CSV table of C-alpha atoms and ligand atoms in Angstrom, one decimal:
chain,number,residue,atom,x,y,z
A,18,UNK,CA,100.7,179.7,133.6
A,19,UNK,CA,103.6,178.9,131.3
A,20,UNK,CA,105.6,181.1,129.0
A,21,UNK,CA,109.1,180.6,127.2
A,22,UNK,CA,111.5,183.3,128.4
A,23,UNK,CA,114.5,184.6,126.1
A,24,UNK,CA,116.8,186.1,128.2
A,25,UNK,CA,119.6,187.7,127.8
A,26,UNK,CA,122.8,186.3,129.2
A,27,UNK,CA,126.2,187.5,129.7
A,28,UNK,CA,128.8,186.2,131.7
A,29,UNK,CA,130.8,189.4,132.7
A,30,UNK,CA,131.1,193.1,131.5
A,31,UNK,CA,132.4,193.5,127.6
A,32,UNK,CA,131.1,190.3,126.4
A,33,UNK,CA,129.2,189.9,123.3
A,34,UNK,CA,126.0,188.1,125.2
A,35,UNK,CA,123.4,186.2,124.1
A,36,UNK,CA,119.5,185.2,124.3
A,37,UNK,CA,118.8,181.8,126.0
A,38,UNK,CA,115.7,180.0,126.2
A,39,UNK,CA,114.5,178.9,129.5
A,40,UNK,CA,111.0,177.7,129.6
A,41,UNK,CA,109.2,178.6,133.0
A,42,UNK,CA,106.5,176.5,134.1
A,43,UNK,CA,103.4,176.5,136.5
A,44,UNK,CA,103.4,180.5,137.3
A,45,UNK,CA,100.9,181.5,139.6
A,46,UNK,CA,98.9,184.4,138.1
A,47,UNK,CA,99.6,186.9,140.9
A,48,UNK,CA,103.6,186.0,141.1
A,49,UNK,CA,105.1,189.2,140.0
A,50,UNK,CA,107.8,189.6,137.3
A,51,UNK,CA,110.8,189.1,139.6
A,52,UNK,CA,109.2,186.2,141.5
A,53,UNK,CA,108.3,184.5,138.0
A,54,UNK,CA,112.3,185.0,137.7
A,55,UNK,CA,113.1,183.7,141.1
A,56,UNK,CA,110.9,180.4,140.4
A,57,UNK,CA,113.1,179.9,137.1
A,58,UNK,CA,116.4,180.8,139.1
A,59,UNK,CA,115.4,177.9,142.0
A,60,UNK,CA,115.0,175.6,139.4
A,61,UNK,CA,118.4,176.5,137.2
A,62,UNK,CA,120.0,176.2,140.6
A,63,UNK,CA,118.3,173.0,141.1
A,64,UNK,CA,119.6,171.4,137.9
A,65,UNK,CA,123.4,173.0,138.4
A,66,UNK,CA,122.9,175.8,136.3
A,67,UNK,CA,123.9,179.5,136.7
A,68,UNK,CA,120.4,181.6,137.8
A,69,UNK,CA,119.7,184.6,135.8
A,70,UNK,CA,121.3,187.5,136.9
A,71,UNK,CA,119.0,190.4,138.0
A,72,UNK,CA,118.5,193.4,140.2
A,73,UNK,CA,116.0,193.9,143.3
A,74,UNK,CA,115.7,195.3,146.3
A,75,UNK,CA,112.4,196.9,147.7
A,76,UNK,CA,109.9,195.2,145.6
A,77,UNK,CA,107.6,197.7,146.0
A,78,UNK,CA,108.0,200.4,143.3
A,79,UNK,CA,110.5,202.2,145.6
A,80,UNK,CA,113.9,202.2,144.7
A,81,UNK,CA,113.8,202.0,141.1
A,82,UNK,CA,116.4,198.9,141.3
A,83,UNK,CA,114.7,196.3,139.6
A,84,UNK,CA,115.5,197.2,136.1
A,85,UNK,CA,115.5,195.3,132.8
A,86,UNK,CA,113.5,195.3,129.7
A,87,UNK,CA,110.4,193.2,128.5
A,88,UNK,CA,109.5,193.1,125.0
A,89,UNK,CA,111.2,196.0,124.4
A,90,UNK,CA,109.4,197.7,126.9
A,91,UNK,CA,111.3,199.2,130.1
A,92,UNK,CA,110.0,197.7,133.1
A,93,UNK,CA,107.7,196.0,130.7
A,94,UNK,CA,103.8,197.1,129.5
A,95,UNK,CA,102.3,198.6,132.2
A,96,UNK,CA,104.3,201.8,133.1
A,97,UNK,CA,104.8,200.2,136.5
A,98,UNK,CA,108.8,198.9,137.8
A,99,UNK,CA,109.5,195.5,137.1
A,100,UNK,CA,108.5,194.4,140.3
A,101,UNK,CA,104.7,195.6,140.3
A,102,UNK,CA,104.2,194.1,137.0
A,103,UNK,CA,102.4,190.5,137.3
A,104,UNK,CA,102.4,187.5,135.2
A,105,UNK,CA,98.8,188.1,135.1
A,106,UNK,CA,98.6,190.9,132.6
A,107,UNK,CA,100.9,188.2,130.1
A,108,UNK,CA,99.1,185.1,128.0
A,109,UNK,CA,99.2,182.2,129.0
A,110,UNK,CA,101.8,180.3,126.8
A,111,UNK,CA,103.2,183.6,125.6
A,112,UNK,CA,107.1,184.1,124.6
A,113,UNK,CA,108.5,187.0,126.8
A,114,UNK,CA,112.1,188.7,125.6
A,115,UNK,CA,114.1,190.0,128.6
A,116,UNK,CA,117.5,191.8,128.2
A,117,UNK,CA,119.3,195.0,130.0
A,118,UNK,CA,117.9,198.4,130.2
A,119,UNK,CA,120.5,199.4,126.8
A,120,UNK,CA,122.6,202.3,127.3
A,121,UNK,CA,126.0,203.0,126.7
A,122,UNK,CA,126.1,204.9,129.2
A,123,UNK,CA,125.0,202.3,131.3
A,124,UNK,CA,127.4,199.1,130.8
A,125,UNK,CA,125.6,195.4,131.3
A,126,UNK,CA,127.8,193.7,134.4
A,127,UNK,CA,125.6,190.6,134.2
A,128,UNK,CA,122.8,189.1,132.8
A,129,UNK,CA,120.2,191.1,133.2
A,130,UNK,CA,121.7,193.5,135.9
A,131,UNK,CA,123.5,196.9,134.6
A,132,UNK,CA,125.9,199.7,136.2
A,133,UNK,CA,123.7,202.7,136.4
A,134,UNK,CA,125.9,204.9,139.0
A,135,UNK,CA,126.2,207.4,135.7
A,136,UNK,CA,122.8,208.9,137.5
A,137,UNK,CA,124.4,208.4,141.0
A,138,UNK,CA,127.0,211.4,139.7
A,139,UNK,CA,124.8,213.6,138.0
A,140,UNK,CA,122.6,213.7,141.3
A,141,UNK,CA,126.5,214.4,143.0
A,142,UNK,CA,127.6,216.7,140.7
A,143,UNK,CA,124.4,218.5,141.9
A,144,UNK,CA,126.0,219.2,145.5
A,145,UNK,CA,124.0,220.4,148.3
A,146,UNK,CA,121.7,222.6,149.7
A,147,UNK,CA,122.2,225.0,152.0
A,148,UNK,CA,120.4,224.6,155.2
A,149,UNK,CA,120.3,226.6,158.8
A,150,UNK,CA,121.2,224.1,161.7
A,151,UNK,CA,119.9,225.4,165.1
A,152,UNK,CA,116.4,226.1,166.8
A,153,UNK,CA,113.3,225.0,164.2
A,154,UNK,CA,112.5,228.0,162.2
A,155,UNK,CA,108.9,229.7,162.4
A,156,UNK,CA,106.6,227.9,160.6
A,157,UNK,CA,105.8,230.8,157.8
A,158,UNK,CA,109.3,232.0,157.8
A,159,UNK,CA,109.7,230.0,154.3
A,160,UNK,CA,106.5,230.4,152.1
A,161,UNK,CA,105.9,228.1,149.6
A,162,UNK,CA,103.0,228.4,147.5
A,163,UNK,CA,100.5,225.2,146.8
A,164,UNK,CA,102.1,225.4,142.8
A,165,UNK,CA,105.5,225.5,143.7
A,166,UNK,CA,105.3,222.7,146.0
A,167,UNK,CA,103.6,220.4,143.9
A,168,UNK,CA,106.2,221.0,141.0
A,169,UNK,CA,109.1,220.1,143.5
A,170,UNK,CA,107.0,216.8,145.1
A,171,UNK,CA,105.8,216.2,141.4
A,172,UNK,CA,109.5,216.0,140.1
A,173,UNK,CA,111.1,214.4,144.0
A,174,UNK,CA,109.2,210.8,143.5
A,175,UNK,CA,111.7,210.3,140.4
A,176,UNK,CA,113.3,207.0,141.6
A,177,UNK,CA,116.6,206.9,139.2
A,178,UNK,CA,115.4,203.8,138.1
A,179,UNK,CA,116.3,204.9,134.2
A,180,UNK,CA,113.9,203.9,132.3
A,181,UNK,CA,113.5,207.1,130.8
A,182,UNK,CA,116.9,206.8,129.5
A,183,UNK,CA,116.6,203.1,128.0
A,184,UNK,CA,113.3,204.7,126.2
A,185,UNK,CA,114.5,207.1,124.7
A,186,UNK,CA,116.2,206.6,120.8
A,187,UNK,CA,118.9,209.3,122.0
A,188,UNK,CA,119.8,207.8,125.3
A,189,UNK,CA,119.3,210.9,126.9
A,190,UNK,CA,118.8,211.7,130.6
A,191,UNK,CA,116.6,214.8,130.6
A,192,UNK,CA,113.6,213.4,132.0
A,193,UNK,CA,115.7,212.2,135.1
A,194,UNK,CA,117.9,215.2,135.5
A,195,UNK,CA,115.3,217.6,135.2
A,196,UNK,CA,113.3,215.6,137.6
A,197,UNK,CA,116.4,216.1,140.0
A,198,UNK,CA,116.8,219.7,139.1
A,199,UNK,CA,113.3,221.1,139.1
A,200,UNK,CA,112.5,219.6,142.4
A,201,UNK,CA,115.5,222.2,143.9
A,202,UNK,CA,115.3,224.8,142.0
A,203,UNK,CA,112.0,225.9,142.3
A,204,UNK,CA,112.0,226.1,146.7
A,205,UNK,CA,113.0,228.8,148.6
A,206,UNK,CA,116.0,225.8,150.3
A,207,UNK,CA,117.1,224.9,146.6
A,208,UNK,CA,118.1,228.4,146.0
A,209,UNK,CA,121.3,229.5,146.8
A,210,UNK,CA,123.1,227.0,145.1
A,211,UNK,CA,120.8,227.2,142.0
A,212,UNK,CA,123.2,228.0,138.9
A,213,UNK,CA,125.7,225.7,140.1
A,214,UNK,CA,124.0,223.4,140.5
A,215,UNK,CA,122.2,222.7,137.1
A,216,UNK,CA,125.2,223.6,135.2
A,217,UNK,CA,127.3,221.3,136.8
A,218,UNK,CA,124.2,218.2,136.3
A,219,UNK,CA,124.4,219.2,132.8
A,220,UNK,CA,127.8,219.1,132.5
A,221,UNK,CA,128.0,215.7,134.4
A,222,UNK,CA,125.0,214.4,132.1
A,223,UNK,CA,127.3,215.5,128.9
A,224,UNK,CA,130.4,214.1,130.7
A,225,UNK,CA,128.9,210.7,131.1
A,226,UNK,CA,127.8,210.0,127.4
A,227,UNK,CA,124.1,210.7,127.7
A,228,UNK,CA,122.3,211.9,124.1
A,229,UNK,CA,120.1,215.3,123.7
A,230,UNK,CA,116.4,215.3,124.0
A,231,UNK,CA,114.6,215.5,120.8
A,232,UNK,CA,111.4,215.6,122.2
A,233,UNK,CA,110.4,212.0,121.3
A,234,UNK,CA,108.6,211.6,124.6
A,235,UNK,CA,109.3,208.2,125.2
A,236,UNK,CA,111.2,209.0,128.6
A,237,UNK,CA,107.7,209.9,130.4
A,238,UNK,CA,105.8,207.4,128.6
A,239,UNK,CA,108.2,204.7,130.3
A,240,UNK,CA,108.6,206.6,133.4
A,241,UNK,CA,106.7,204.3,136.3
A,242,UNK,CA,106.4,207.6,138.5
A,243,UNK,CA,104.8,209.3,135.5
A,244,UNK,CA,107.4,212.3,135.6
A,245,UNK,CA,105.9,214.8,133.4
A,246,UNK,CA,108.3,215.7,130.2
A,247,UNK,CA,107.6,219.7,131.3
A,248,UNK,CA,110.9,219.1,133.9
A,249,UNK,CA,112.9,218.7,130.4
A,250,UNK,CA,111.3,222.4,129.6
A,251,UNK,CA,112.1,223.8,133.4
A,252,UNK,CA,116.0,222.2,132.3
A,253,UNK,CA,116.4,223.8,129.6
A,254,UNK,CA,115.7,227.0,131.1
A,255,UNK,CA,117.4,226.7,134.6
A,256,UNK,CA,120.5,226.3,132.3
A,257,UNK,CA,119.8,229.1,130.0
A,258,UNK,CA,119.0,231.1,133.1
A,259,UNK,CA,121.8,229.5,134.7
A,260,UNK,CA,124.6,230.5,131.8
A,261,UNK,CA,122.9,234.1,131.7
A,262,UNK,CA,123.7,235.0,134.9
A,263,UNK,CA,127.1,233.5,135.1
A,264,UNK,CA,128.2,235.8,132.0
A,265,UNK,CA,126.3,238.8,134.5
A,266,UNK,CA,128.6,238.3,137.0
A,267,UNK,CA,131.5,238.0,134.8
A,268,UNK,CA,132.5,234.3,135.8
A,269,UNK,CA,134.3,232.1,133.1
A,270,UNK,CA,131.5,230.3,131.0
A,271,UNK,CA,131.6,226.7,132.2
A,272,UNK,CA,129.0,226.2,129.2
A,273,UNK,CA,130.4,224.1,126.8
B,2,SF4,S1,112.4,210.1,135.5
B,2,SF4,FE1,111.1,208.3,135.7
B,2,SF4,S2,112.0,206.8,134.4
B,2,SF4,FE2,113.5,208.4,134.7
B,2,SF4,S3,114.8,207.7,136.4
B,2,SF4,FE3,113.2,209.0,137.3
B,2,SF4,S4,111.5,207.5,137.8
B,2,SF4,FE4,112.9,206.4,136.4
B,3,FES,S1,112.7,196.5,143.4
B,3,FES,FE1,112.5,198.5,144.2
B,3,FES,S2,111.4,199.5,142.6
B,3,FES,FE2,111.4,197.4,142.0
């Protein structure tokens, strides 16, 4: 297969950029996405030029690394990461546009590859849990109900790849933080650090530029773990919650 790639291309962080077209030639069918690019960096490399900057590590819909957007699309059509896409499911001949995920929030270092560590601190700011070294507890010493662990294992496989956030026309990071919070919150091991911890996410999400959800829905549309926008409801009222019980016990409201 053959398609005509405009990429985006920017030298170093701050740049104004720029779309390049680079044509790329004989693609197998079942290449993915990445090693369509890989084939196209070989041959820039081949002919002295610099390859396309890009991210990747697992290649297997793991680690949410491989980020960049096609056609508009994060991760591209077919709410999968970058890497499980396949040049199959493009035409033959067809022009692709690839550029960063866009965020403010999430500055362009190179090419194709941005700095999404903003995520990195919210998930921080979230601290730890408390756990019990020692002997193994009894087995039923910590019920958890069949619903209450599939809303925490529903909301763990978020990846932080940040789709959600390129997605969405506010730039917000709801879908990810309450991904990060919900999967917590709702065991019996998430609870003693409960209200801190979603206040301070929040306030780390606020801190580092993100927008406000306004229930445009594109976060779990884009999202290739198919994170259900309901964590954005279980935020929202972990915080209120949160806030409630912080003016209970008399603390200073850290709300802002
Ligand atoms: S919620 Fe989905 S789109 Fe957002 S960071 Fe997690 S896996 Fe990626
Ligand atoms: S490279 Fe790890 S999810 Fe794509």
């Amino acid at each position: 297969m053959n398609f005509t790639l405009q990429i985006w291309r920017q030298d170093r962080p701050g740049d104004a950029g720029r779309y390049e077209t680079i044509e790329a030639h004989d693609i197998d069918a079942e290449a993915s996405f990445l090693e369509m690019l890989d084939q196209v960096n070989e041959r820039l490399i081949a002919q002295g030029s610099r390859a396309v900057a890009f991210d990747s590590d697992c290649r297997e819909g793991i680690c949410g690394a491989c980020s960049l957007t096609i056609d508009g699309l994060p991760h591209g059509p077919q709410q999968v990461t970058t890497c499980q896409t396949y040049m199959r499911d493009f035409r033959d001949g067809q022009t692709i546009r690839i550029e960063p995920f866009r965020n403010n929030a999430f500055p362009v270092l190179r090419d194709l590859v941005t700095d999404r560590s903003a995520l990195d601190r919210i998930v921080q700011a979230g601290g730890y849990i408390s756990t019990t070294t020692g002997p193994q507890p009894e087995p039923n010493a910590n019920p958890v109900s069949p619903e209450t662990q599939k809303k925490a294992m529903d909301a763990s496989i978020c990846i932080g790849c940040g789709a959600c956030v390129a997605a969405c026309p506010n730039g917000a990071a709801m879908l990810f933080t309450g991904a990060k919070v919900q999967h917590l919150n709702v065991l019996p091991q998430g609870q003693p650090e409960r209200t801190e911890r979603v206040i301070s996410m929040v306030h780390q999400m606020d801190d580092e530029g993100f927008g406000g959800c306004t229930n445009f829905g594109e976060c779990s549309l884009a999202c290739p773990q198919e994170i259900s926008i309901d964590v954005i409801g279980t935020l929202y009222r972990e915080y209120r919650r949160a806030v409630r019980d912080e003016k209970k016990a008399g603390k200073k409201m850290v709300a802002q």
